[in-house]
JSON list of C-alpha atoms in Angstrom, two decimals:
[
{"chain": "A", "resi": 485, "resn": "ASP", "atom": "CA", "xyz": [-158.28, 6.92, -162.57]},
{"chain": "A", "resi": 486, "resn": "ALA", "atom": "CA", "xyz": [-157.73, 8.63, -165.90]},
{"chain": "A", "resi": 487, "resn": "LYS", "atom": "CA", "xyz": [-154.73, 7.20, -167.70]},
{"chain": "A", "resi": 488, "resn": "THR", "atom": "CA", "xyz": [-151.67, 8.94, -169.10]},
{"chain": "A", "resi": 489, "resn": "THR", "atom": "CA", "xyz": [-149.51, 7.88, -172.04]},
{"chain": "A", "resi": 490, "resn": "GLN", "atom": "CA", "xyz": [-145.83, 8.77, -172.27]},
{"chain": "A", "resi": 491, "resn": "PRO", "atom": "CA", "xyz": [-143.01, 7.65, -174.55]},
{"chain": "A", "resi": 492, "resn": "ASN", "atom": "CA", "xyz": [-140.87, 4.95, -172.96]},
{"chain": "A", "resi": 493, "resn": "SER", "atom": "CA", "xyz": [-137.62, 6.83, -173.49]},
{"chain": "A", "resi": 494, "resn": "MET", "atom": "CA", "xyz": [-136.13, 10.04, -174.85]},
{"chain": "A", "resi": 495, "resn": "GLU", "atom": "CA", "xyz": [-132.62, 11.40, -175.35]},
{"chain": "A", "resi": 496, "resn": "SER", "atom": "CA", "xyz": [-131.35, 14.94, -175.12]},
{"chain": "A", "resi": 497, "resn": "ASN", "atom": "CA", "xyz": [-128.01, 16.64, -175.49]},
{"chain": "A", "resi": 498, "resn": "GLU", "atom": "CA", "xyz": [-126.66, 18.46, -172.49]},
{"chain": "A", "resi": 499, "resn": "GLU", "atom": "CA", "xyz": [-127.50, 22.18, -172.42]},
{"chain": "A", "resi": 500, "resn": "GLU", "atom": "CA", "xyz": [-130.36, 21.65, -174.91]},
{"chain": "A", "resi": 501, "resn": "PRO", "atom": "CA", "xyz": [-134.07, 22.12, -174.08]},
{"chain": "A", "resi": 502, "resn": "VAL", "atom": "CA", "xyz": [-136.14, 18.97, -173.56]},
{"chain": "A", "resi": 503, "resn": "HIS", "atom": "CA", "xyz": [-139.86, 18.59, -174.23]},
{"chain": "A", "resi": 504, "resn": "LEU", "atom": "CA", "xyz": [-141.43, 15.58, -172.54]},
{"chain": "A", "resi": 505, "resn": "PRO", "atom": "CA", "xyz": [-144.94, 14.84, -173.83]},
{"chain": "A", "resi": 506, "resn": "CYS", "atom": "CA", "xyz": [-147.88, 13.30, -172.01]},
{"chain": "A", "resi": 507, "resn": "ASN", "atom": "CA", "xyz": [-151.27, 12.37, -173.41]},
{"chain": "A", "resi": 508, "resn": "HIS", "atom": "CA", "xyz": [-154.30, 12.22, -171.14]},
{"chain": "A", "resi": 509, "resn": "SER", "atom": "CA", "xyz": [-157.32, 12.19, -173.42]},
{"chain": "A", "resi": 510, "resn": "THR", "atom": "CA", "xyz": [-159.72, 11.00, -170.69]},
{"chain": "A", "resi": 511, "resn": "ILE", "atom": "CA", "xyz": [-158.80, 13.74, -168.22]},
{"chain": "A", "resi": 512, "resn": "SER", "atom": "CA", "xyz": [-161.72, 15.07, -166.20]},
{"chain": "A", "resi": 513, "resn": "GLY", "atom": "CA", "xyz": [-162.40, 18.72, -165.55]},
{"chain": "A", "resi": 514, "resn": "THR", "atom": "CA", "xyz": [-161.11, 18.52, -161.99]},
{"chain": "A", "resi": 515, "resn": "ASP", "atom": "CA", "xyz": [-157.94, 16.50, -162.63]},
{"chain": "A", "resi": 516, "resn": "TYR", "atom": "CA", "xyz": [-154.64, 18.22, -161.92]},
{"chain": "A", "resi": 517, "resn": "ILE", "atom": "CA", "xyz": [-151.62, 17.28, -164.02]},
{"chain": "A", "resi": 518, "resn": "HIS", "atom": "CA", "xyz": [-148.62, 16.42, -161.85]},
{"chain": "A", "resi": 519, "resn": "TRP", "atom": "CA", "xyz": [-145.06, 15.61, -162.87]},
{"chain": "A", "resi": 520, "resn": "TYR", "atom": "CA", "xyz": [-142.59, 13.73, -160.70]},
{"chain": "A", "resi": 521, "resn": "ARG", "atom": "CA", "xyz": [-139.17, 12.43, -161.58]},
{"chain": "A", "resi": 522, "resn": "GLN", "atom": "CA", "xyz": [-137.09, 9.62, -160.16]},
{"chain": "A", "resi": 523, "resn": "LEU", "atom": "CA", "xyz": [-133.32, 9.76, -160.33]},
{"chain": "A", "resi": 524, "resn": "PRO", "atom": "CA", "xyz": [-131.44, 6.44, -160.23]},
{"chain": "A", "resi": 525, "resn": "SER", "atom": "CA", "xyz": [-131.58, 4.79, -156.80]},
{"chain": "A", "resi": 526, "resn": "GLN", "atom": "CA", "xyz": [-133.67, 7.58, -155.30]},
{"chain": "A", "resi": 527, "resn": "GLY", "atom": "CA", "xyz": [-137.30, 8.14, -154.37]},
{"chain": "A", "resi": 528, "resn": "PRO", "atom": "CA", "xyz": [-139.50, 10.21, -156.70]},
{"chain": "A", "resi": 529, "resn": "GLU", "atom": "CA", "xyz": [-139.20, 13.98, -156.57]},
{"chain": "A", "resi": 530, "resn": "TYR", "atom": "CA", "xyz": [-141.98, 16.49, -157.27]},
{"chain": "A", "resi": 531, "resn": "VAL", "atom": "CA", "xyz": [-141.35, 18.63, -160.34]},
{"chain": "A", "resi": 532, "resn": "ILE", "atom": "CA", "xyz": [-144.44, 20.70, -161.14]},
{"chain": "A", "resi": 533, "resn": "HIS", "atom": "CA", "xyz": [-148.21, 20.59, -161.41]},
{"chain": "A", "resi": 534, "resn": "GLY", "atom": "CA", "xyz": [-150.99, 22.53, -163.12]},
{"chain": "A", "resi": 535, "resn": "LEU", "atom": "CA", "xyz": [-154.69, 22.57, -163.94]},
{"chain": "A", "resi": 536, "resn": "THR", "atom": "CA", "xyz": [-155.36, 24.70, -167.02]},
{"chain": "A", "resi": 537, "resn": "SER", "atom": "CA", "xyz": [-152.78, 27.45, -167.33]},
{"chain": "A", "resi": 538, "resn": "ASN", "atom": "CA", "xyz": [-149.12, 27.00, -168.16]},
{"chain": "A", "resi": 539, "resn": "VAL", "atom": "CA", "xyz": [-146.91, 26.91, -165.08]},
{"chain": "A", "resi": 540, "resn": "ASN", "atom": "CA", "xyz": [-143.29, 27.80, -164.44]},
{"chain": "A", "resi": 541, "resn": "ASN", "atom": "CA", "xyz": [-141.06, 27.06, -161.47]},
{"chain": "A", "resi": 542, "resn": "ARG", "atom": "CA", "xyz": [-137.35, 26.88, -160.83]},
{"chain": "A", "resi": 543, "resn": "MET", "atom": "CA", "xyz": [-137.14, 23.31, -162.11]},
{"chain": "A", "resi": 544, "resn": "ALA", "atom": "CA", "xyz": [-139.28, 23.31, -165.24]},
{"chain": "A", "resi": 545, "resn": "SER", "atom": "CA", "xyz": [-142.25, 24.63, -167.18]},
{"chain": "A", "resi": 546, "resn": "LEU", "atom": "CA", "xyz": [-145.53, 22.86, -167.82]},
{"chain": "A", "resi": 547, "resn": "ALA", "atom": "CA", "xyz": [-147.42, 23.61, -171.02]},
{"chain": "A", "resi": 548, "resn": "ILE", "atom": "CA", "xyz": [-151.02, 22.40, -171.02]},
{"chain": "A", "resi": 549, "resn": "ALA", "atom": "CA", "xyz": [-153.00, 22.07, -174.24]},
{"chain": "A", "resi": 550, "resn": "GLU", "atom": "CA", "xyz": [-156.14, 24.17, -174.52]},
{"chain": "A", "resi": 551, "resn": "ASP", "atom": "CA", "xyz": [-158.34, 21.04, -174.50]},
{"chain": "A", "resi": 552, "resn": "ARG", "atom": "CA", "xyz": [-156.24, 19.63, -171.61]},
{"chain": "A", "resi": 553, "resn": "LYS", "atom": "CA", "xyz": [-155.89, 16.30, -173.38]},
{"chain": "A", "resi": 554, "resn": "SER", "atom": "CA", "xyz": [-152.13, 16.60, -173.48]},
{"chain": "A", "resi": 555, "resn": "SER", "atom": "CA", "xyz": [-149.34, 18.41, -171.72]},
{"chain": "A", "resi": 556, "resn": "THR", "atom": "CA", "xyz": [-145.59, 18.91, -172.10]},
{"chain": "A", "resi": 557, "resn": "LEU", "atom": "CA", "xyz": [-142.95, 19.17, -169.43]},
{"chain": "A", "resi": 558, "resn": "ILE", "atom": "CA", "xyz": [-140.18, 21.50, -170.54]},
{"chain": "A", "resi": 559, "resn": "LEU", "atom": "CA", "xyz": [-136.67, 21.42, -169.14]},
{"chain": "A", "resi": 560, "resn": "HIS", "atom": "CA", "xyz": [-135.06, 24.56, -170.50]},
{"chain": "A", "resi": 561, "resn": "ARG", "atom": "CA", "xyz": [-131.45, 23.39, -170.39]},
{"chain": "A", "resi": 562, "resn": "ALA", "atom": "CA", "xyz": [-130.88, 19.71, -169.72]},
{"chain": "A", "resi": 563, "resn": "THR", "atom": "CA", "xyz": [-128.03, 18.81, -167.40]},
{"chain": "A", "resi": 564, "resn": "LEU", "atom": "CA", "xyz": [-126.61, 15.40, -166.59]},
{"chain": "A", "resi": 565, "resn": "ARG", "atom": "CA", "xyz": [-128.43, 15.59, -163.28]},
{"chain": "A", "resi": 566, "resn": "ASP", "atom": "CA", "xyz": [-131.75, 15.68, -165.16]},
{"chain": "A", "resi": 567, "resn": "ALA", "atom": "CA", "xyz": [-131.29, 12.09, -166.36]},
{"chain": "A", "resi": 568, "resn": "ALA", "atom": "CA", "xyz": [-134.21, 10.33, -164.68]},
{"chain": "A", "resi": 569, "resn": "VAL", "atom": "CA", "xyz": [-137.58, 8.69, -165.23]},
{"chain": "A", "resi": 570, "resn": "TYR", "atom": "CA", "xyz": [-140.27, 11.34, -165.58]},
{"chain": "A", "resi": 571, "resn": "TYR", "atom": "CA", "xyz": [-143.82, 10.49, -164.54]},
{"chain": "A", "resi": 572, "resn": "CYS", "atom": "CA", "xyz": [-146.94, 12.35, -165.69]},
{"chain": "A", "resi": 573, "resn": "ILE", "atom": "CA", "xyz": [-149.76, 11.75, -163.21]},
{"chain": "A", "resi": 574, "resn": "LEU", "atom": "CA", "xyz": [-153.37, 12.88, -163.05]},
{"chain": "A", "resi": 575, "resn": "ARG", "atom": "CA", "xyz": [-154.68, 13.64, -159.60]},
{"chain": "A", "resi": 576, "resn": "GLY", "atom": "CA", "xyz": [-158.33, 14.25, -158.95]},
{"chain": "A", "resi": 577, "resn": "GLY", "atom": "CA", "xyz": [-159.27, 17.64, -157.61]},
{"chain": "A", "resi": 578, "resn": "THR", "atom": "CA", "xyz": [-162.51, 16.30, -156.19]},
{"chain": "A", "resi": 579, "resn": "TYR", "atom": "CA", "xyz": [-161.81, 13.66, -153.62]},
{"chain": "A", "resi": 580, "resn": "SER", "atom": "CA", "xyz": [-164.30, 10.91, -153.02]},
{"chain": "A", "resi": 581, "resn": "GLY", "atom": "CA", "xyz": [-162.78, 9.98, -149.69]},
{"chain": "A", "resi": 582, "resn": "ALA", "atom": "CA", "xyz": [-159.90, 7.97, -148.34]},
{"chain": "A", "resi": 583, "resn": "GLY", "atom": "CA", "xyz": [-157.87, 6.43, -151.11]},
{"chain": "A", "resi": 584, "resn": "SER", "atom": "CA", "xyz": [-158.19, 9.35, -153.46]},
{"chain": "A", "resi": 585, "resn": "TYR", "atom": "CA", "xyz": [-154.93, 10.94, -152.41]},
{"chain": "A", "resi": 586, "resn": "GLN", "atom": "CA", "xyz": [-152.34, 8.49, -153.56]},
{"chain": "A", "resi": 587, "resn": "LEU", "atom": "CA", "xyz": [-150.34, 9.01, -156.73]},
{"chain": "A", "resi": 588, "resn": "THR", "atom": "CA", "xyz": [-150.89, 6.47, -159.50]},
{"chain": "A", "resi": 589, "resn": "PHE", "atom": "CA", "xyz": [-147.59, 6.01, -161.33]},
{"chain": "A", "resi": 590, "resn": "GLY", "atom": "CA", "xyz": [-147.28, 4.59, -164.84]},
{"chain": "A", "resi": 591, "resn": "LYS", "atom": "CA", "xyz": [-144.04, 3.51, -166.52]},
{"chain": "A", "resi": 592, "resn": "GLY", "atom": "CA", "xyz": [-142.91, 7.09, -167.21]},
{"chain": "A", "resi": 593, "resn": "THR", "atom": "CA", "xyz": [-140.35, 8.35, -169.72]},
{"chain": "A", "resi": 594, "resn": "LYS", "atom": "CA", "xyz": [-136.70, 7.52, -169.16]},
{"chain": "A", "resi": 595, "resn": "LEU", "atom": "CA", "xyz": [-134.71, 10.60, -170.13]},
{"chain": "A", "resi": 596, "resn": "SER", "atom": "CA", "xyz": [-131.07, 10.14, -171.06]},
{"chain": "A", "resi": 597, "resn": "VAL", "atom": "CA", "xyz": [-128.83, 13.22, -171.27]},
{"chain": "A", "resi": 598, "resn": "ILE", "atom": "CA", "xyz": [-125.84, 13.00, -173.55]},
{"chain": "A", "resi": 599, "resn": "PRO", "atom": "CA", "xyz": [-122.77, 15.03, -172.55]},
{"chain": "B", "resi": 660, "resn": "GLY", "atom": "CA", "xyz": [-134.91, 20.77, -142.55]},
{"chain": "B", "resi": 661, "resn": "ALA", "atom": "CA", "xyz": [-134.79, 17.00, -142.57]},
{"chain": "B", "resi": 662, "resn": "GLY", "atom": "CA", "xyz": [-136.62, 15.13, -145.28]},
{"chain": "B", "resi": 663, "resn": "VAL", "atom": "CA", "xyz": [-138.40, 11.80, -145.08]},
{"chain": "B", "resi": 664, "resn": "SER", "atom": "CA", "xyz": [-136.11, 9.12, -143.72]},
{"chain": "B", "resi": 665, "resn": "GLN", "atom": "CA", "xyz": [-136.46, 5.35, -143.95]},
{"chain": "B", "resi": 666, "resn": "SER", "atom": "CA", "xyz": [-134.67, 2.49, -142.29]},
{"chain": "B", "resi": 667, "resn": "PRO", "atom": "CA", "xyz": [-133.07, 0.20, -142.98]},
{"chain": "B", "resi": 668, "resn": "SER", "atom": "CA", "xyz": [-131.82, 1.22, -146.40]},
{"chain": "B", "resi": 669, "resn": "ASN", "atom": "CA", "xyz": [-131.33, -2.42, -147.33]},
{"chain": "B", "resi": 670, "resn": "LYS", "atom": "CA", "xyz": [-132.82, -5.57, -145.86]},
{"chain": "B", "resi": 671, "resn": "VAL", "atom": "CA", "xyz": [-132.05, -9.13, -146.87]},
{"chain": "B", "resi": 672, "resn": "THR", "atom": "CA", "xyz": [-134.22, -11.81, -145.33]},
{"chain": "B", "resi": 673, "resn": "GLU", "atom": "CA", "xyz": [-135.10, -15.44, -145.78]},
{"chain": "B", "resi": 674, "resn": "LYS", "atom": "CA", "xyz": [-138.41, -16.59, -147.13]},
{"chain": "B", "resi": 675, "resn": "GLY", "atom": "CA", "xyz": [-140.92, -17.03, -144.31]},
{"chain": "B", "resi": 676, "resn": "LYS", "atom": "CA", "xyz": [-139.38, -14.47, -141.97]},
{"chain": "B", "resi": 677, "resn": "ASP", "atom": "CA", "xyz": [-141.16, -11.31, -140.80]},
{"chain": "B", "resi": 678, "resn": "VAL", "atom": "CA", "xyz": [-139.70, -7.87, -141.55]},
{"chain": "B", "resi": 679, "resn": "GLU", "atom": "CA", "xyz": [-140.40, -4.36, -140.27]},
{"chain": "B", "resi": 680, "resn": "LEU", "atom": "CA", "xyz": [-139.68, -1.25, -142.31]},
{"chain": "B", "resi": 681, "resn": "ARG", "atom": "CA", "xyz": [-139.66, 2.17, -140.70]},
{"chain": "B", "resi": 682, "resn": "CYS", "atom": "CA", "xyz": [-140.58, 5.61, -142.02]},
{"chain": "B", "resi": 683, "resn": "ASP", "atom": "CA", "xyz": [-139.98, 8.97, -140.33]},
{"chain": "B", "resi": 684, "resn": "PRO", "atom": "CA", "xyz": [-142.03, 11.60, -142.17]},
{"chain": "B", "resi": 685, "resn": "ILE", "atom": "CA", "xyz": [-141.30, 15.30, -142.30]},
{"chain": "B", "resi": 686, "resn": "SER", "atom": "CA", "xyz": [-142.27, 16.92, -139.01]},
{"chain": "B", "resi": 687, "resn": "GLY", "atom": "CA", "xyz": [-145.77, 18.38, -139.18]},
{"chain": "B", "resi": 688, "resn": "HIS", "atom": "CA", "xyz": [-146.88, 16.37, -142.20]},
{"chain": "B", "resi": 689, "resn": "THR", "atom": "CA", "xyz": [-150.23, 14.81, -141.44]},
{"chain": "B", "resi": 690, "resn": "ALA", "atom": "CA", "xyz": [-150.48, 12.54, -144.50]},
{"chain": "B", "resi": 691, "resn": "LEU", "atom": "CA", "xyz": [-148.23, 9.50, -144.93]},
{"chain": "B", "resi": 692, "resn": "TYR", "atom": "CA", "xyz": [-148.15, 7.01, -147.81]},
{"chain": "B", "resi": 693, "resn": "TRP", "atom": "CA", "xyz": [-146.41, 3.71, -148.45]},
{"chain": "B", "resi": 694, "resn": "TYR", "atom": "CA", "xyz": [-145.63, 2.58, -152.00]},
{"chain": "B", "resi": 695, "resn": "ARG", "atom": "CA", "xyz": [-143.54, -0.24, -153.40]},
{"chain": "B", "resi": 696, "resn": "GLN", "atom": "CA", "xyz": [-141.57, -0.48, -156.61]},
{"chain": "B", "resi": 697, "resn": "SER", "atom": "CA", "xyz": [-140.68, -3.84, -158.05]},
{"chain": "B", "resi": 698, "resn": "LEU", "atom": "CA", "xyz": [-137.71, -4.14, -160.40]},
{"chain": "B", "resi": 699, "resn": "GLY", "atom": "CA", "xyz": [-138.36, -2.21, -163.61]},
{"chain": "B", "resi": 700, "resn": "GLN", "atom": "CA", "xyz": [-141.92, -1.32, -162.59]},
{"chain": "B", "resi": 701, "resn": "GLY", "atom": "CA", "xyz": [-143.71, 1.85, -161.60]},
{"chain": "B", "resi": 702, "resn": "LEU", "atom": "CA", "xyz": [-144.73, 2.64, -158.06]},
{"chain": "B", "resi": 703, "resn": "GLU", "atom": "CA", "xyz": [-147.65, 0.75, -156.53]},
{"chain": "B", "resi": 704, "resn": "PHE", "atom": "CA", "xyz": [-149.69, 2.34, -153.75]},
{"chain": "B", "resi": 705, "resn": "LEU", "atom": "CA", "xyz": [-149.97, 0.29, -150.56]},
{"chain": "B", "resi": 706, "resn": "ILE", "atom": "CA", "xyz": [-151.50, 2.28, -147.70]},
{"chain": "B", "resi": 707, "resn": "TYR", "atom": "CA", "xyz": [-152.26, 5.84, -146.65]},
{"chain": "B", "resi": 708, "resn": "PHE", "atom": "CA", "xyz": [-152.60, 7.50, -143.25]},
{"chain": "B", "resi": 709, "resn": "GLN", "atom": "CA", "xyz": [-154.18, 10.89, -142.60]},
{"chain": "B", "resi": 710, "resn": "GLY", "atom": "CA", "xyz": [-154.12, 12.27, -139.08]},
{"chain": "B", "resi": 711, "resn": "ASN", "atom": "CA", "xyz": [-156.27, 10.22, -136.73]},
{"chain": "B", "resi": 712, "resn": "SER", "atom": "CA", "xyz": [-158.55, 8.90, -139.47]},
{"chain": "B", "resi": 713, "resn": "ALA", "atom": "CA", "xyz": [-158.76, 5.21, -140.28]},
{"chain": "B", "resi": 714, "resn": "PRO", "atom": "CA", "xyz": [-156.03, 4.33, -142.79]},
{"chain": "B", "resi": 715, "resn": "ASP", "atom": "CA", "xyz": [-156.82, 3.47, -146.39]},
{"chain": "B", "resi": 716, "resn": "LYS", "atom": "CA", "xyz": [-155.49, -0.06, -146.78]},
{"chain": "B", "resi": 717, "resn": "SER", "atom": "CA", "xyz": [-156.92, -0.66, -150.24]},
{"chain": "B", "resi": 718, "resn": "GLY", "atom": "CA", "xyz": [-153.51, -1.13, -151.85]},
{"chain": "B", "resi": 719, "resn": "LEU", "atom": "CA", "xyz": [-152.15, -3.80, -149.52]},
{"chain": "B", "resi": 720, "resn": "PRO", "atom": "CA", "xyz": [-151.57, -6.93, -151.65]},
{"chain": "B", "resi": 721, "resn": "SER", "atom": "CA", "xyz": [-152.36, -9.50, -148.97]},
{"chain": "B", "resi": 722, "resn": "ASP", "atom": "CA", "xyz": [-153.14, -9.89, -145.28]},
{"chain": "B", "resi": 723, "resn": "ARG", "atom": "CA", "xyz": [-149.44, -10.56, -144.69]},
{"chain": "B", "resi": 724, "resn": "PHE", "atom": "CA", "xyz": [-148.94, -6.81, -145.04]},
{"chain": "B", "resi": 725, "resn": "SER", "atom": "CA", "xyz": [-149.87, -4.38, -142.29]},
{"chain": "B", "resi": 726, "resn": "ALA", "atom": "CA", "xyz": [-148.84, -0.91, -141.22]},
{"chain": "B", "resi": 727, "resn": "GLU", "atom": "CA", "xyz": [-149.29, 1.36, -138.27]},
{"chain": "B", "resi": 728, "resn": "ARG", "atom": "CA", "xyz": [-148.56, 4.96, -137.52]},
{"chain": "B", "resi": 729, "resn": "THR", "atom": "CA", "xyz": [-147.89, 5.87, -133.93]},
{"chain": "B", "resi": 730, "resn": "GLY", "atom": "CA", "xyz": [-148.65, 9.32, -132.57]},
{"chain": "B", "resi": 731, "resn": "GLY", "atom": "CA", "xyz": [-149.35, 10.64, -136.02]},
{"chain": "B", "resi": 732, "resn": "SER", "atom": "CA", "xyz": [-145.66, 10.52, -136.86]},
{"chain": "B", "resi": 733, "resn": "VAL", "atom": "CA", "xyz": [-143.47, 7.45, -137.35]},
{"chain": "B", "resi": 734, "resn": "SER", "atom": "CA", "xyz": [-144.90, 4.59, -139.40]},
{"chain": "B", "resi": 735, "resn": "THR", "atom": "CA", "xyz": [-143.93, 0.93, -139.56]},
{"chain": "B", "resi": 736, "resn": "LEU", "atom": "CA", "xyz": [-144.76, -1.40, -142.44]},
{"chain": "B", "resi": 737, "resn": "THR", "atom": "CA", "xyz": [-144.72, -5.06, -141.43]},
{"chain": "B", "resi": 738, "resn": "ILE", "atom": "CA", "xyz": [-144.56, -7.97, -143.83]},
{"chain": "B", "resi": 739, "resn": "GLN", "atom": "CA", "xyz": [-145.20, -11.37, -142.26]},
{"chain": "B", "resi": 740, "resn": "ARG", "atom": "CA", "xyz": [-144.00, -14.66, -143.71]},
{"chain": "B", "resi": 741, "resn": "THR", "atom": "CA", "xyz": [-142.14, -12.95, -146.52]},
{"chain": "B", "resi": 742, "resn": "GLN", "atom": "CA", "xyz": [-142.22, -14.41, -150.02]},
{"chain": "B", "resi": 743, "resn": "GLN", "atom": "CA", "xyz": [-139.78, -13.90, -152.88]},
{"chain": "B", "resi": 744, "resn": "GLU", "atom": "CA", "xyz": [-142.36, -11.79, -154.75]},
{"chain": "B", "resi": 745, "resn": "ASP", "atom": "CA", "xyz": [-142.23, -9.30, -151.86]},
{"chain": "B", "resi": 746, "resn": "SER", "atom": "CA", "xyz": [-138.73, -8.29, -153.01]},
{"chain": "B", "resi": 747, "resn": "ALA", "atom": "CA", "xyz": [-138.96, -4.63, -154.02]},
{"chain": "B", "resi": 748, "resn": "VAL", "atom": "CA", "xyz": [-138.05, -1.11, -152.95]},
{"chain": "B", "resi": 749, "resn": "TYR", "atom": "CA", "xyz": [-140.53, 0.14, -150.37]},
{"chain": "B", "resi": 750, "resn": "LEU", "atom": "CA", "xyz": [-140.99, 3.90, -150.47]},
{"chain": "B", "resi": 751, "resn": "CYS", "atom": "CA", "xyz": [-142.60, 6.17, -147.93]},
{"chain": "B", "resi": 752, "resn": "ALA", "atom": "CA", "xyz": [-143.90, 9.65, -148.69]},
{"chain": "B", "resi": 753, "resn": "SER", "atom": "CA", "xyz": [-145.47, 12.39, -146.62]},
{"chain": "B", "resi": 754, "resn": "SER", "atom": "CA", "xyz": [-147.34, 15.58, -147.41]},
{"chain": "B", "resi": 755, "resn": "LEU", "atom": "CA", "xyz": [-148.36, 18.59, -145.38]},
{"chain": "B", "resi": 756, "resn": "GLU", "atom": "CA", "xyz": [-151.99, 17.54, -145.55]},
{"chain": "B", "resi": 757, "resn": "ALA", "atom": "CA", "xyz": [-154.00, 14.93, -147.37]},
{"chain": "B", "resi": 758, "resn": "ARG", "atom": "CA", "xyz": [-154.76, 17.32, -150.20]},
{"chain": "B", "resi": 759, "resn": "GLY", "atom": "CA", "xyz": [-151.21, 18.64, -150.22]},
{"chain": "B", "resi": 760, "resn": "ASN", "atom": "CA", "xyz": [-150.04, 18.98, -153.77]},
{"chain": "B", "resi": 761, "resn": "GLU", "atom": "CA", "xyz": [-146.52, 17.76, -153.20]},
{"chain": "B", "resi": 762, "resn": "GLN", "atom": "CA", "xyz": [-145.56, 14.41, -151.77]},
{"chain": "B", "resi": 763, "resn": "PHE", "atom": "CA", "xyz": [-142.05, 14.17, -150.36]},
{"chain": "B", "resi": 764, "resn": "PHE", "atom": "CA", "xyz": [-140.49, 10.74, -150.78]},
{"chain": "B", "resi": 765, "resn": "GLY", "atom": "CA", "xyz": [-137.89, 9.00, -148.69]},
{"chain": "B", "resi": 766, "resn": "PRO", "atom": "CA", "xyz": [-134.95, 7.12, -150.21]},
{"chain": "B", "resi": 767, "resn": "GLY", "atom": "CA", "xyz": [-136.69, 3.77, -149.83]},
{"chain": "B", "resi": 768, "resn": "THR", "atom": "CA", "xyz": [-135.85, 0.42, -148.28]},
{"chain": "B", "resi": 769, "resn": "ARG", "atom": "CA", "xyz": [-134.64, -2.25, -150.68]},
{"chain": "B", "resi": 770, "resn": "LEU", "atom": "CA", "xyz": [-136.02, -5.59, -149.50]},
{"chain": "B", "resi": 771, "resn": "THR", "atom": "CA", "xyz": [-134.58, -8.81, -150.86]},
{"chain": "B", "resi": 772, "resn": "VAL", "atom": "CA", "xyz": [-136.24, -12.09, -149.92]},
{"chain": "B", "resi": 773, "resn": "LEU", "atom": "CA", "xyz": [-134.05, -15.11, -150.58]}
]
């Protein structure tokens, strides 16, 4: 699986925008970029995903570099509830068979939100 | 509607005992995954079920681990002769189909092996 690189931790002030970076220089043409987050003592939660174009949903925006070797998850106004570990995951769009569907989690970025 | 549920939420057992962990996926979801998360670590894939197909067991760490999914719905993860290194949070996720973009995770079962 192609690997992603994220900072170990980031801090943000409440009500400020947050940009969480992810590098994936070995991404293949069919890999989708997925973001999940995990709040303390909870299971992971889907945030957003994209392939080439920037994406927006009610939770966040995903900005994908033109060469697709990096992406940025954008939280427009951080709240205390956004404090979590954010995972950037590549997921193959072409499946080779059973075993291709699981998510491969790295260490993620621990986001702290300061009131 | 109801999300993915797991039971028990916490399980403390003695080394050498067998344990069973249960997962109730979202109704209608054909794909089901088990992961585990050791303290301070990322999630590790264990096993995946899709409909009536043979499960993908490639992530199971040893033959002490097994899982089944009855009737395409409820799944049970069994760990035999538990060891202290089995202590972790075991997470179950389901998705509408195998290629479903979003996996919905349960709250997990925290297993502690003394």
